[in-house]
Coordinates of C-alpha atoms and ligand atoms in Angstrom, one line a residue:
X1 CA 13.2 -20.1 -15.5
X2 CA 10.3 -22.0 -14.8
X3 CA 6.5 -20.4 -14.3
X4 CA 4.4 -21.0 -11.4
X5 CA 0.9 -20.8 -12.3
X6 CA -1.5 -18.4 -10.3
X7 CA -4.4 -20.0 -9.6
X8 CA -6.8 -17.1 -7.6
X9 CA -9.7 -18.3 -5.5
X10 CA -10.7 -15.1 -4.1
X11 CA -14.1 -15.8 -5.4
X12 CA -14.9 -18.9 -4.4
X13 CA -12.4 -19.9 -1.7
X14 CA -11.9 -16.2 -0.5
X15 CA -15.9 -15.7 -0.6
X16 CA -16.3 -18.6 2.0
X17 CA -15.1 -16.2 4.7
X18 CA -17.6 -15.7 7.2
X19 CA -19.2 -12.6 5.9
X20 CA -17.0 -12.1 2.3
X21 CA -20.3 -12.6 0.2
X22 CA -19.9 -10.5 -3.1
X23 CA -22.9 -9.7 -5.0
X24 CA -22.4 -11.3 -8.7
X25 CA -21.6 -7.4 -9.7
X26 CA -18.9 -7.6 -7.6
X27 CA -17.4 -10.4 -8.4
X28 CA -17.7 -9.6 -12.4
X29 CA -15.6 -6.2 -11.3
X30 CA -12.7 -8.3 -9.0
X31 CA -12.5 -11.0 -12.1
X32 CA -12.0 -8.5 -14.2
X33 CA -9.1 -7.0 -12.1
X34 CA -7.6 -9.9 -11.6
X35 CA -7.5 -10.1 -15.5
X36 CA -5.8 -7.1 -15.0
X37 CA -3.6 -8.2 -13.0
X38 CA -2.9 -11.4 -15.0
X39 CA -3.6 -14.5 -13.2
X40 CA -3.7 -17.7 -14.5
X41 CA -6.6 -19.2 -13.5
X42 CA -10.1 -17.4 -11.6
X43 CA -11.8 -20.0 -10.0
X44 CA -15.3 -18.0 -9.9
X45 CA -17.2 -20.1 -8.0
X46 CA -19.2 -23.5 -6.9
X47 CA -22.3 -23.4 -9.2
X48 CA -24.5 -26.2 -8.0
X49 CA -24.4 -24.6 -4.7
X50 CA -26.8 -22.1 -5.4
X51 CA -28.4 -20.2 -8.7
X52 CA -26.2 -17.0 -7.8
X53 CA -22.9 -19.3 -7.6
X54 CA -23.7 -20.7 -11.4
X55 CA -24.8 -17.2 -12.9
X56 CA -21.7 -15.6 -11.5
X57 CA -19.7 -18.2 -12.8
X58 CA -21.5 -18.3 -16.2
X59 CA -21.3 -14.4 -16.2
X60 CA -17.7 -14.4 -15.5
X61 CA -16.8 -17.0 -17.8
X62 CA -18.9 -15.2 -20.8
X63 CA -17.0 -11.7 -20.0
X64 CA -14.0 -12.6 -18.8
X65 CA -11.3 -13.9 -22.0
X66 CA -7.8 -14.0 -20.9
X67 CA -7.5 -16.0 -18.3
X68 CA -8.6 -19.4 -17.7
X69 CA -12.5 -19.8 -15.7
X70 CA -12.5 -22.7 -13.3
X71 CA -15.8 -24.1 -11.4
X72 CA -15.7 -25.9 -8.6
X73 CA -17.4 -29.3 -7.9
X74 CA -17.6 -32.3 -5.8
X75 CA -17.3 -35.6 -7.0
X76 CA -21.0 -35.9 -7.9
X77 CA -22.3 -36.4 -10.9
X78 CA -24.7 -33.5 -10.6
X79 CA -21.7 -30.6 -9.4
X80 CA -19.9 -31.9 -12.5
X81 CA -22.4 -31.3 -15.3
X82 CA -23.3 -28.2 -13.2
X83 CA -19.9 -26.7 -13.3
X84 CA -20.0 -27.9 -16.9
X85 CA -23.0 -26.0 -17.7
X86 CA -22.2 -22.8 -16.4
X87 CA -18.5 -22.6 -18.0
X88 CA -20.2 -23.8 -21.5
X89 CA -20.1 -20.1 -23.0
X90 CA -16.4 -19.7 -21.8
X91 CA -13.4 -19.5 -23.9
X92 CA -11.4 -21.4 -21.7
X93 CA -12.0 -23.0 -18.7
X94 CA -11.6 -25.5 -16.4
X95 CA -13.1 -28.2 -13.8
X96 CA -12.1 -28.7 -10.6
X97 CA -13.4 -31.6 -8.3
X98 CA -12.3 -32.8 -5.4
X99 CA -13.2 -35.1 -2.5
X100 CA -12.1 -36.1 0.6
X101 CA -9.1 -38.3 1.3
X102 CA -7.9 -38.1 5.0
X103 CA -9.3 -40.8 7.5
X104 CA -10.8 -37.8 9.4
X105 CA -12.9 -36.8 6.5
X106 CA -14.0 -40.0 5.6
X107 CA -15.3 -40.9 8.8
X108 CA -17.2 -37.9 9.6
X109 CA -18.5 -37.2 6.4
X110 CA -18.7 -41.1 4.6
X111 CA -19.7 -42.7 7.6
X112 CA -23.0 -44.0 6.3
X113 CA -22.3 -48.1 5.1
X114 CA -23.5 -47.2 1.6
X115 CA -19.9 -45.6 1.5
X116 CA -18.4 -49.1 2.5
X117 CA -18.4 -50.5 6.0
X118 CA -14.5 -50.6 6.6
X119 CA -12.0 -47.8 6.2
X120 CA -10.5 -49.6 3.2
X121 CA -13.9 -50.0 1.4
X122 CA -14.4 -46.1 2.3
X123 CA -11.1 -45.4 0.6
X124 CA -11.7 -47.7 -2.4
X125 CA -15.6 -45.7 -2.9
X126 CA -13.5 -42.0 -2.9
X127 CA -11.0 -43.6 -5.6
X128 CA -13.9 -44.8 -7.9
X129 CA -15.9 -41.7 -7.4
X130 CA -12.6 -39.8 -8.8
X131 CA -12.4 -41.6 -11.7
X132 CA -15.9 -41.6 -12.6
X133 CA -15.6 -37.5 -12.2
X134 CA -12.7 -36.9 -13.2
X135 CA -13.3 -38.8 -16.8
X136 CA -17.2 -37.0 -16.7
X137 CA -15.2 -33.4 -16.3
X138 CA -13.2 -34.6 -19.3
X139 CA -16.6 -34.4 -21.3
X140 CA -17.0 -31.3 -20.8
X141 CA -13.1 -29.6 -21.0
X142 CA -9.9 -31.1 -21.5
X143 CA -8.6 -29.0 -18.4
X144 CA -10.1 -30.6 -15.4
X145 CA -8.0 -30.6 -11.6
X146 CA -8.8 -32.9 -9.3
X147 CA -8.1 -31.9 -5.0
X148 CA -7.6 -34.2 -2.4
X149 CA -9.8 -33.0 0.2
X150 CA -7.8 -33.2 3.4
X151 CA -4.5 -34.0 2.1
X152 CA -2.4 -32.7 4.6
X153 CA -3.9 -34.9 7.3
X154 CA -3.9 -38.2 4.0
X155 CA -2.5 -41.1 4.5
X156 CA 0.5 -40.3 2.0
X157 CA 0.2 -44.3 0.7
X158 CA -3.1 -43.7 0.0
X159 CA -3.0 -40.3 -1.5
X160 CA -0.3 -41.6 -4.1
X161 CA -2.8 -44.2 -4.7
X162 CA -5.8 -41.3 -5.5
X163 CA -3.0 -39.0 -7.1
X164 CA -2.7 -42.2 -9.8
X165 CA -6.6 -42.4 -10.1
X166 CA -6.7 -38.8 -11.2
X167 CA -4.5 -38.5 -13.2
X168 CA -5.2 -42.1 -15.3
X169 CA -8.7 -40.4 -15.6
X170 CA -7.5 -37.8 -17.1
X171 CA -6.7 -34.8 -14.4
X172 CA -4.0 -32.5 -15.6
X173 CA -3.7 -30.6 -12.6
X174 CA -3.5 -32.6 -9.1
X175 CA -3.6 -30.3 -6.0
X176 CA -2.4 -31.2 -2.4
X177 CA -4.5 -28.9 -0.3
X178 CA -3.5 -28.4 3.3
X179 CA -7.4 -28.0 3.9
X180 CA -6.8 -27.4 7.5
X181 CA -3.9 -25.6 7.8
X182 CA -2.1 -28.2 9.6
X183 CA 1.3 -28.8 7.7
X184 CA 5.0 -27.4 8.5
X185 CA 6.7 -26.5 5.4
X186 CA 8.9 -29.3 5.3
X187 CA 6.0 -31.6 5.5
X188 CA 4.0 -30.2 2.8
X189 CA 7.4 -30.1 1.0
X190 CA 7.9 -33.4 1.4
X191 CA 4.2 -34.4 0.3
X192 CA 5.5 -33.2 -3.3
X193 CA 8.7 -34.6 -3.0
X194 CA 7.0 -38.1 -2.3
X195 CA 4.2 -37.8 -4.8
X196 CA 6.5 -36.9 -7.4
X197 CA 8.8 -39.9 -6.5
X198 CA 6.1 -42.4 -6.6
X199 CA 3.3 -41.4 -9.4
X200 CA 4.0 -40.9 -13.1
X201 CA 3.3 -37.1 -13.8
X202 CA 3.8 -36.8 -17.2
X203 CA 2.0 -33.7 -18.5
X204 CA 0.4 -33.2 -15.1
X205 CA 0.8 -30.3 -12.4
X206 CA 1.3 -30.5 -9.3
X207 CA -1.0 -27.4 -7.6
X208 CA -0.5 -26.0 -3.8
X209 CA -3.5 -25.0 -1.9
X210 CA -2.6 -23.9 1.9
X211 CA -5.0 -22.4 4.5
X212 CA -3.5 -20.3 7.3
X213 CA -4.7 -22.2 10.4
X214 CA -0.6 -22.2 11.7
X215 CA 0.0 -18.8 10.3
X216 CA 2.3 -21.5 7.5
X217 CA -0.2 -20.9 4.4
X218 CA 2.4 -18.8 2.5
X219 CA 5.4 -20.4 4.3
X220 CA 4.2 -23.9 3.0
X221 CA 2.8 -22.7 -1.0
X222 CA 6.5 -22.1 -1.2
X223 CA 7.6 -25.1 0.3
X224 CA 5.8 -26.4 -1.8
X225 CA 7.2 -24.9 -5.2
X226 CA 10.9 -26.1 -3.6
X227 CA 9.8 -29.7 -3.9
X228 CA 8.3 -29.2 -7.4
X229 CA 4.7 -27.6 -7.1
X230 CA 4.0 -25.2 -10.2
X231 CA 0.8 -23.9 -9.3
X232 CA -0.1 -22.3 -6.5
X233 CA -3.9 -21.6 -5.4
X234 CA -4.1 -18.4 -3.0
X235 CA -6.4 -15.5 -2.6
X236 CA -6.3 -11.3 -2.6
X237 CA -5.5 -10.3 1.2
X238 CA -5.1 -13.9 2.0
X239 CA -9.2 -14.0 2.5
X240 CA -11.0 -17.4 2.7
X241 CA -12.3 -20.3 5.0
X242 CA -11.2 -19.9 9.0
X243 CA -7.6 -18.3 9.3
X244 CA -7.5 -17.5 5.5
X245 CA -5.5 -19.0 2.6
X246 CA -2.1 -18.0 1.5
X247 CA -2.2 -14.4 0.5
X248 CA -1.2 -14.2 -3.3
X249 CA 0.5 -10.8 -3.1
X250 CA 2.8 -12.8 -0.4
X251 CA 3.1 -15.7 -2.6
X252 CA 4.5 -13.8 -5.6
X253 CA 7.0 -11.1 -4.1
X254 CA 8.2 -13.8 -2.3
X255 CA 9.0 -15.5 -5.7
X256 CA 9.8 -12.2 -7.5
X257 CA 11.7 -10.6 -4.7
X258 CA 13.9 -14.0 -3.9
X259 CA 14.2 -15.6 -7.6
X260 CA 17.5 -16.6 -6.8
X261 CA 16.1 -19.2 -4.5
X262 CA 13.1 -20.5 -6.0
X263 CA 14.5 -20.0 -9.8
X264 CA 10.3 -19.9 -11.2
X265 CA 8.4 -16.5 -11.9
X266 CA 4.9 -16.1 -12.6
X267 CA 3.2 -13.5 -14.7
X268 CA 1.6 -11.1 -12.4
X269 CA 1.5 -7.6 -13.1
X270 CA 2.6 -7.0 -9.6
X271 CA 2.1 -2.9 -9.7
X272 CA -1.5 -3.5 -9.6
X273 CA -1.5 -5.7 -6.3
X274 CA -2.4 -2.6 -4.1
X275 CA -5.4 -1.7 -6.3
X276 CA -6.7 -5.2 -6.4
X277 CA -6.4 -5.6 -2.9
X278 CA -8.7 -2.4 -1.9
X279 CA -11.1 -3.5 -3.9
X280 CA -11.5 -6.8 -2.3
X281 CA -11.2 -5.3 1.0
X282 CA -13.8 -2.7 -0.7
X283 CA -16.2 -5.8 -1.7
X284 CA -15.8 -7.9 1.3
X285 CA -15.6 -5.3 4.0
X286 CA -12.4 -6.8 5.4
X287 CA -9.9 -4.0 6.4
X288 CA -6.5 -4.7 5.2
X289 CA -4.6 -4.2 8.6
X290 CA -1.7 -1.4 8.0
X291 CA 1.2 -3.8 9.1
X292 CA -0.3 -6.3 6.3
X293 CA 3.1 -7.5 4.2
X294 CA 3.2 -6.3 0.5
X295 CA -0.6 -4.0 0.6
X296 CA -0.6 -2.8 3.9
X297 CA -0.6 1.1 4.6
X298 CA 2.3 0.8 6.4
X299 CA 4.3 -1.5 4.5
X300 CA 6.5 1.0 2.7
X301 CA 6.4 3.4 5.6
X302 CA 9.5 4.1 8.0
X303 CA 9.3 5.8 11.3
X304 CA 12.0 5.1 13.6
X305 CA 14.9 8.0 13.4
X306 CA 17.5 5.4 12.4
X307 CA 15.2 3.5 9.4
X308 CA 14.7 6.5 7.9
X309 CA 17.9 8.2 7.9
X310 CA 19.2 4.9 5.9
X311 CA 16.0 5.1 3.7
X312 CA 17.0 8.1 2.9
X313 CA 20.5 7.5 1.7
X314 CA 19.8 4.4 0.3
X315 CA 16.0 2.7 0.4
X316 CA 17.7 -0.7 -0.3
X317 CA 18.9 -0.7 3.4
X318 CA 15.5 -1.2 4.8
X319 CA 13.4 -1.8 1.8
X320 CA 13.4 -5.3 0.0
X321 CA 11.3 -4.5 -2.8
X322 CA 10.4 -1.3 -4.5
X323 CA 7.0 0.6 -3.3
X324 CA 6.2 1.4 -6.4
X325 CA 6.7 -2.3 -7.9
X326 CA 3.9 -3.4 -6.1
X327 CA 1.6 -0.4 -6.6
X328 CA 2.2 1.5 -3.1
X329 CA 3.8 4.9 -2.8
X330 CA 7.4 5.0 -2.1
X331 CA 9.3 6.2 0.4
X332 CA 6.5 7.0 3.0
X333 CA 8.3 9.1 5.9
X334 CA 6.3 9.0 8.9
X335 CA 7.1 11.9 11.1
X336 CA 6.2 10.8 14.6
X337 CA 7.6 10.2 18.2
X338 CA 10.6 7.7 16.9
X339 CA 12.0 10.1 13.6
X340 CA 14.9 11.6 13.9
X341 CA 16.6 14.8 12.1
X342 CA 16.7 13.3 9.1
X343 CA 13.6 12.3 8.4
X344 CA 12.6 15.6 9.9
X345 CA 14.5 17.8 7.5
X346 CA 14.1 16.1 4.1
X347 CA 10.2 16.1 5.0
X348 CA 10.2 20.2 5.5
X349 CA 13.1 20.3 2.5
X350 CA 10.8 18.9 0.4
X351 CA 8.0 20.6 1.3
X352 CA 10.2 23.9 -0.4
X353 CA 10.7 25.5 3.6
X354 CA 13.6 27.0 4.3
X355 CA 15.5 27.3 7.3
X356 CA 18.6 28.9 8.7
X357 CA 20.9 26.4 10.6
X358 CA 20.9 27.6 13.7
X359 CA 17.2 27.3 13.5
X360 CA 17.4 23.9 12.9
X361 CA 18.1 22.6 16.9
X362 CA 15.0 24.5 18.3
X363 CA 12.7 23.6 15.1
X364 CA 13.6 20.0 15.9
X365 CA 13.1 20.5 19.9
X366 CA 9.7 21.8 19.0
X367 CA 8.8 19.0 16.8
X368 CA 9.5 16.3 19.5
X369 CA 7.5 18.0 22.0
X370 CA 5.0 18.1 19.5
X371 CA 5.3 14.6 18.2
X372 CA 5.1 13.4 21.7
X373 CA 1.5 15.0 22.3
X374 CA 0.6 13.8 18.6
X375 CA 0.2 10.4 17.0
X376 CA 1.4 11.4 13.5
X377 CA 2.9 14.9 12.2
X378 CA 1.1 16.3 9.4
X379 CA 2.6 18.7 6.7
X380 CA 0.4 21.6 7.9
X381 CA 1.7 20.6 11.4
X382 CA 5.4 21.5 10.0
X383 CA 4.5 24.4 8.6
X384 CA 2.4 25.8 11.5
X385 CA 5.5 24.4 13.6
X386 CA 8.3 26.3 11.7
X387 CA 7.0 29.2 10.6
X388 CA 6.2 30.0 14.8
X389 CA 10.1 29.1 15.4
X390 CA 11.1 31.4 12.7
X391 CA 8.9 34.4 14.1
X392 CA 10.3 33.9 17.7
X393 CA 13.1 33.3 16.8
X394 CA 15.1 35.2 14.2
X395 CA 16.9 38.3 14.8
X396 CA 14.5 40.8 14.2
X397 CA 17.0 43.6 12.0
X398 CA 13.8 46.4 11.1
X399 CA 10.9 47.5 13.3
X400 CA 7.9 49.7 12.1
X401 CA 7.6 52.5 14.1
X402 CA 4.9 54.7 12.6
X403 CA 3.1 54.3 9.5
X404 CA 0.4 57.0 7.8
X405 CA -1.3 56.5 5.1
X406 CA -3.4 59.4 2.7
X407 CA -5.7 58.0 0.0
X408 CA -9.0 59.5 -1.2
X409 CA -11.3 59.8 -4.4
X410 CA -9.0 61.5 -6.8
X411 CA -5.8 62.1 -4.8
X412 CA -2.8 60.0 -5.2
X413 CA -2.3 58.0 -2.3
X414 CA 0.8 58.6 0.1
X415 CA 2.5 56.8 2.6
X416 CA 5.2 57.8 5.1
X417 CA 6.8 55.3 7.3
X418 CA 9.3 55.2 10.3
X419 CA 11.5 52.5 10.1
X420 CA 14.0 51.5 12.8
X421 CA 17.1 49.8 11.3
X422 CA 17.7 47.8 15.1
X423 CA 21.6 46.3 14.4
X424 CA 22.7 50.2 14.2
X425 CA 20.0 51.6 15.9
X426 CA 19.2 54.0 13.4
X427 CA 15.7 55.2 12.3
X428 CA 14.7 56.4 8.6
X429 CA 11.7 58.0 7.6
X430 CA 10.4 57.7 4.4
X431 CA 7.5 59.2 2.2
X432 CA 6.5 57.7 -0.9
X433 CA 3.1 57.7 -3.4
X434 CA 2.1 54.7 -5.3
X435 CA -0.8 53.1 -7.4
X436 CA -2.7 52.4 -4.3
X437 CA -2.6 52.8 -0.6
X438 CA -0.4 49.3 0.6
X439 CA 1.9 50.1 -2.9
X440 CA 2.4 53.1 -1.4
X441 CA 3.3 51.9 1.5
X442 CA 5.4 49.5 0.6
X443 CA 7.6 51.6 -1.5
X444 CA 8.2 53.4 1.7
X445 CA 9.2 50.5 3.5
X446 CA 11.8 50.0 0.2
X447 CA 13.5 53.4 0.5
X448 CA 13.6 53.2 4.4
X449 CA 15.1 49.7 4.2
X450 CA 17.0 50.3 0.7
X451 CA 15.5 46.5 -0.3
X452 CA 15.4 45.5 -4.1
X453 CA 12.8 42.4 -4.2
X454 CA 9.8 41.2 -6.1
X455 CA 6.6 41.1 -4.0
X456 CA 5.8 37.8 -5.1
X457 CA 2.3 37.4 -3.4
X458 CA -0.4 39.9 -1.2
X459 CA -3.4 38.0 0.4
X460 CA -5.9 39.3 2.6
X461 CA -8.4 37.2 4.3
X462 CA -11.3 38.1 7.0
X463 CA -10.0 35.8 10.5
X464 CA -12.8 36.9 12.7
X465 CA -16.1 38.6 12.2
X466 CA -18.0 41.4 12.6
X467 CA -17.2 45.2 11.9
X468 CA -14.1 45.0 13.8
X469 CA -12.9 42.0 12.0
X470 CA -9.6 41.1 12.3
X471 CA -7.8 40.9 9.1
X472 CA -4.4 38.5 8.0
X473 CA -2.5 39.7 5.9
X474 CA 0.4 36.9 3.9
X475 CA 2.7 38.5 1.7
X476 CA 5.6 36.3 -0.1
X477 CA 8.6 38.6 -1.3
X478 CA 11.2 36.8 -3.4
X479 CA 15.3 37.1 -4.1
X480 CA 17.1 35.3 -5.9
X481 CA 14.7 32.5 -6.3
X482 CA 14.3 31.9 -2.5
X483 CA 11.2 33.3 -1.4
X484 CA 10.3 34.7 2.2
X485 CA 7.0 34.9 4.2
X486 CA 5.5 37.5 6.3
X487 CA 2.1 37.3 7.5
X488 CA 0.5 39.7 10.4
X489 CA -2.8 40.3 11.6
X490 CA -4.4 43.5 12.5
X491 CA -8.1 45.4 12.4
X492 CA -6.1 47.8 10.4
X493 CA -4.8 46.0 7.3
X494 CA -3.0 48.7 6.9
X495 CA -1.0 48.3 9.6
X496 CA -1.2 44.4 8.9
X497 CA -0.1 44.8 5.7
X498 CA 3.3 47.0 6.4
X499 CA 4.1 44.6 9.3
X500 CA 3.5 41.4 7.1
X501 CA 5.7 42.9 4.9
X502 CA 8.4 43.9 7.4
X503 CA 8.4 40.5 8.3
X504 CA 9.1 39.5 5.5
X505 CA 11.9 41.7 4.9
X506 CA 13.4 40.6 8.7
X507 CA 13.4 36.9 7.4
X508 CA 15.4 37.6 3.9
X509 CA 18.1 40.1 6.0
X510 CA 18.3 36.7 8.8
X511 CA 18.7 34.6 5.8
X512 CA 21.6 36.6 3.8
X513 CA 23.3 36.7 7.7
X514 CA 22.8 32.8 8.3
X515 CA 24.5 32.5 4.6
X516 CA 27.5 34.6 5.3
X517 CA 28.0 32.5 8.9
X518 CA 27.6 29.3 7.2
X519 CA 30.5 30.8 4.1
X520 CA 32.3 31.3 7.2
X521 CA 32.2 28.4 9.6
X522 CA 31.8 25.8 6.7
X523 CA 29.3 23.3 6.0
X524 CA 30.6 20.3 7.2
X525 CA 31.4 21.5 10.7
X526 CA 27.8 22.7 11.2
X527 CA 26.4 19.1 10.1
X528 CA 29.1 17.4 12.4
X529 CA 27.8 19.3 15.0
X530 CA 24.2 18.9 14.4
X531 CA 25.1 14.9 13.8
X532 CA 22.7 12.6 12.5
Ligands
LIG601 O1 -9.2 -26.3 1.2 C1 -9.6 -27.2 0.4 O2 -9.3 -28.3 0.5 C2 -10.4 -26.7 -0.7 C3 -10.6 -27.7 -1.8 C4 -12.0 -27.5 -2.4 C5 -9.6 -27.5 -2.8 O3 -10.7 -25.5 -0.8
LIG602 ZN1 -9.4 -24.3 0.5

C-alpha cells in the first residue's frame, strides 16, 4: 500500500482563524502532541511575519525530533532566509514557499507595473520569482515545497507551466491548494490527473491543500489522493482561514476506514485523535460541536430506540469505525425521548439493578414519561426511577406491625417484633437479644420471617435537621449473590431501621416468586411478549 503523507498546519494555517492565536507555549504543547500522534510534517508557522512566529518556529524545531518542521514563506528573498533561520537548529525540516498563480491573485495583489504591465509579463514575474526561491530554499534544506497560491481558480496551462519551474528548481513537494475553497472533487481530481499527465514528477510529491469554503475540503483532499496526491495538508478540528481547511481526523478515517478504495494508509496513531483535538479546541477556544464527525461528543453515541437495539447486538450495524480506535468511548447509550427497551434495559442491566419481568412494562412507562420532561436520562435518574417502581409496586408479602426495643448501660438489648406474613394472613411475634439494639432487632425480624441472608450493608444518614431529624436508613441484604435494597426513613431509626430491613426482605420474597413464574411461563414467551 502506498502512504499518504500528513502534513498538519494547525499551527500556522489552523492559527489564521479569526481568533485561534496560540501563545508560543501552546503551540510547543500541540507540536508535541501531534508528535504524538505521528504526523509527518508540522508546519509551525510563518516566521518573518512577526518575532513570536520565528521563535515558535525555532522553539518547535529545537524540541520537536520526529517529525519533519516546515516554515512558511513567500516568494521573497527575506521570508526565505527567515524561514531558514529559524528552522537552522532543527533536525529535519522543511521550506515551504508559495505565491500566487490565479489571474484573480495576480491582479489584485501584482497589479503594480513593476510586476509587468500585461497578464503574461505578470505570469512570467511569479515563474522567475519561484525559481529564484525555490533554488534559495535549497540553500538552506534539501526539502523545500513550493504552493501555488490560488490554484484552484489557475489557469491549469499555466500552472503546469509553474508546476515545471518548481520543480527544475528543485521543489520536492508541489502542492495544489484550493486556497478558496472553490473546487468540486472531480475538479481538483482532475487538477492532479492533468498535472501528472503533463510535468515530469520524478522524485516529486504531489501535496493537497483544500479549504472548506463549499463544505468539499475533505471531499476534494481525497479526490485528490484518487488522482495521485500523496500528501495531504489539513488541520486538528478542520480550524484555519474562513470556513476551515480539511479536518485531518476526517481525512485519515476516511483512508483507514475505506482502504479498500483509496489502497494508501498513513501513519497516524489514530487513538489519540480525540485527545489532540480537545486540546486544540482547549488552546483556540473553538468548541468542537457534538455532531463533529470522528471527535465529536456525539459521534459514537446512539439514541433512537432502533440504533441502539442493533448497537447492541452488533455495533457494526450502525457504527463504521470502532470508538475506541479513534480515542472516544465506545458504545455511548443515550437514554432519552427516542430509546427504546433495549437500550433501556442493558443501561439498568449494566448498572448491576435488578428487576422482575413484570416490572419491566411500568419501569419503561415511567422512564418515557420521564424522558419526555427531561433532555437526557442520567444513571441516578434510573436508579431514583426504579427503585420508586419497585416500592410501589411489588407485592408487599411481610408488614411490621409493632416493634419494641430494650437497651440500656449494662443490660443486653432485646427486641420483640410483630410481623404480619400478608399471603396467609398470619402474624408471628418474635423476641430476640443481640449485640446491639437494630441486631436485635433484626434477628427478630429473622425468626418471624424464618429468612437466612447476609446483611450485606447498614447505613444511616441525617436527611433533615434539627432534634427531630429525620433519619434514612439503607440496608442491602444478599442471597445467593443477588443482593436486595431496603431503605426507610423515620425520626426513629429504630423503626427506620426494621422497616428498611423489611423492605428488603419484601423485595428478595417478590424476586424468588418472579423466578418461579418465569421457570413456569418460560423465557422466551415473556420477551416475545415484551417485544423489542
Ligand atoms: O490556502 C493556501 O493557499 C495556503 C498556502 C500558503 C499554501 O495556505
Ligand atoms: Zn491554506
Amino acid at each position: 500500500m502506498d502512504r499518504v503523507i500528513i502534513f498538519d498546519t494547525t499551527l500556522r494555517d489552523g492559527e489564521q482563524a479569526p481568533g485561534a492565536s496560540m501563545t508560543i507555549a501552546e503551540k510547543l504543547r500541540i507540536a508535541r502532541q501531534l508528535e504524538q500522534l505521528r504526523v509527518d510534517i508540522i508546519e509551525a508557522g510563518f516566521p518573518v511575519s512577526s518575532p513570536a512566529q520565528f521563535e515558535a518556529v525555532q522553539r518547535i524545531a529545537k524540541e520537536v525530533r520526529e517529525p519533519v518542521i516546515c516554515a512558511l514563506a513567500r516568494t521573497i528573498e527575506a521570508d526565505v532566509r527567515a524561514a531558514g533561520d529559524a528552522l537552522r537548529t532543527g533536525l529535519r525540516t522543511r521550506i515551504h514557499t508559495f505565491v500566487a498563480t490565479s489571474d484573480i491573485h495576480l491582479a489584485a495583489k501584482f497589479g503594480d507595473d513593476r510586476w509587468g504591465t500585461t497578464i503574461e509579463e505578470k505570469r512570467a514575474t511569479i515563474l522567475e520569482m519561484t525559481d529564484r526561491c525555490v533554488r534559495l530554499a535549497r540553500e538552506y534544506t534539501d526539502d523545500v515545497e513550493f504552493s501555488a497560491e490560488d490554484a484552484g481558480r489557475t489557469d491549469l496551462e499555466y500552472l503546469c507551466q509553474v508546476v515545471r519551474a518548481a520543480v527544475a528548481a528543485g521543489a520536492t513537494t508541489v502542492n495544489i491548494p484550493d486556497t478558496t475553497g472553490y473546487c468540486l472533487p472531480n475538479e481538483y481530481g482532475g487538477f492532479f490527473r492533468t498535472i501528472r499527465q503533463r510535468c515530469e514528477l520524478e522524485g516529486v510529491t504531489l501535496s493537497a491543500h483544500c479549504h472548506d469554503d463549499l463544505g468539499l475540503a475533505v471531499a476534494n483532499s481525497l479526490s485528490g489522493v484518487l488522482a495521485g496526491a500523496r500528501q495531504i495538508e489539513c488541520t486538528i478540528n478542520g480550524i484555519g482561514e474562513r470556513a476551515g481547511n480539511a479536518s485531518l481526523e476526517e481525512i485519515v478515517m476516511a483512508l483507514k476506514v475505506r482502504a479498500n478504495r483509496f489502497g494508501v494508509h498513513t501513519d497516524i496513531e489514530t487513538r489519540r485523535l480525540t485527545e489532540t483535538s480537545r486540546m486544540v479546541s482547549i488552546a483556540t477556544g473553538f468548541a468542537v460541536p457534538p455532531n463533529k464527525a470522528i471527535v465529536g461528543g456525539n459521534a459514537f453515541s446512539h439514541e433512537a430506540g432502533i440504533h441502539q437495539h442493533g448497537v447492541l447486538k452488533s455495533r457494526e450495524t450502525y457504527e463504521i469505525m470502532r470508538a475506541e480506535d479513534v480515542g472516544q468511548t465506545a458504545e455511548a447509550i443515550r437514554l432519552g425521548r427516542h430509546s427504546g427497551r433495549h437500550g433501556l434495559f442493558s443501561r439498568l442491566e449494566k448498572m448491576g439493578i435488578d428487576m422482575a419481568d413484570r416490572e419491566r412494562g411500568e419501569i419503561y412507562r415511567r422512564f418515557v414519561d420521564l424522558a419526555d420532561r427531561k433532555k437526557e436520562i442520567h444513571d441516578e435518574d434510573l436508579l431514583h426511577l426504579v427503585e420508586q417502581t419497585q416500592r410501589e409496586t411489588r407485592t408487599v408479602h411481610y408488614r411490621l406491625e409493632q416493634v419494641h426495643v430494650s437497651t440500656g448501660t449494662g443490660r443486653e438489648p432485646r427486641a420483640e417484633v410483630l410481623v404480619q406474613h400478608i399471603p396467609s394472613g398470619t402474624t408471628c411475634q418474635e423476641t430476640a437479644s443481640g449485640d446491639g439494639p437494630i441486631n436485635a432487632v433484626y434477628k427478630a425480624i429473622d425468626q418471624a420471617t424464618g429468612s437466612h441472608n447476609d446483611l450485606v450493608s447498614y447505613a444511616i444518614r441525617s436527611v433533615s435537621e434539627g432534634a427531630d431529624a429525620m433519619g434514612e436508613v439503607t440496608v442491602l441484604i444478599g442471597e445467593a449473590g443477588v443482593f436486595f435494597r431496603g431503605v426507610a426513613r423515620s425520626t426513629d431509626v429504630l423503626k427506620a431501621s426494621a422497616e428498611a430491613y423489611i423492605e428488603a426482605l419484601n423485595q428478595l420474597a417478590s424476586f424468588r416468586v418472579d423466578q418461579k413464574s418465569v421457570d413456569f411461563v418460560g423465557d422466551g414467551i415473556i420477551q416475545s411478549f415484551q417485544g423489542g
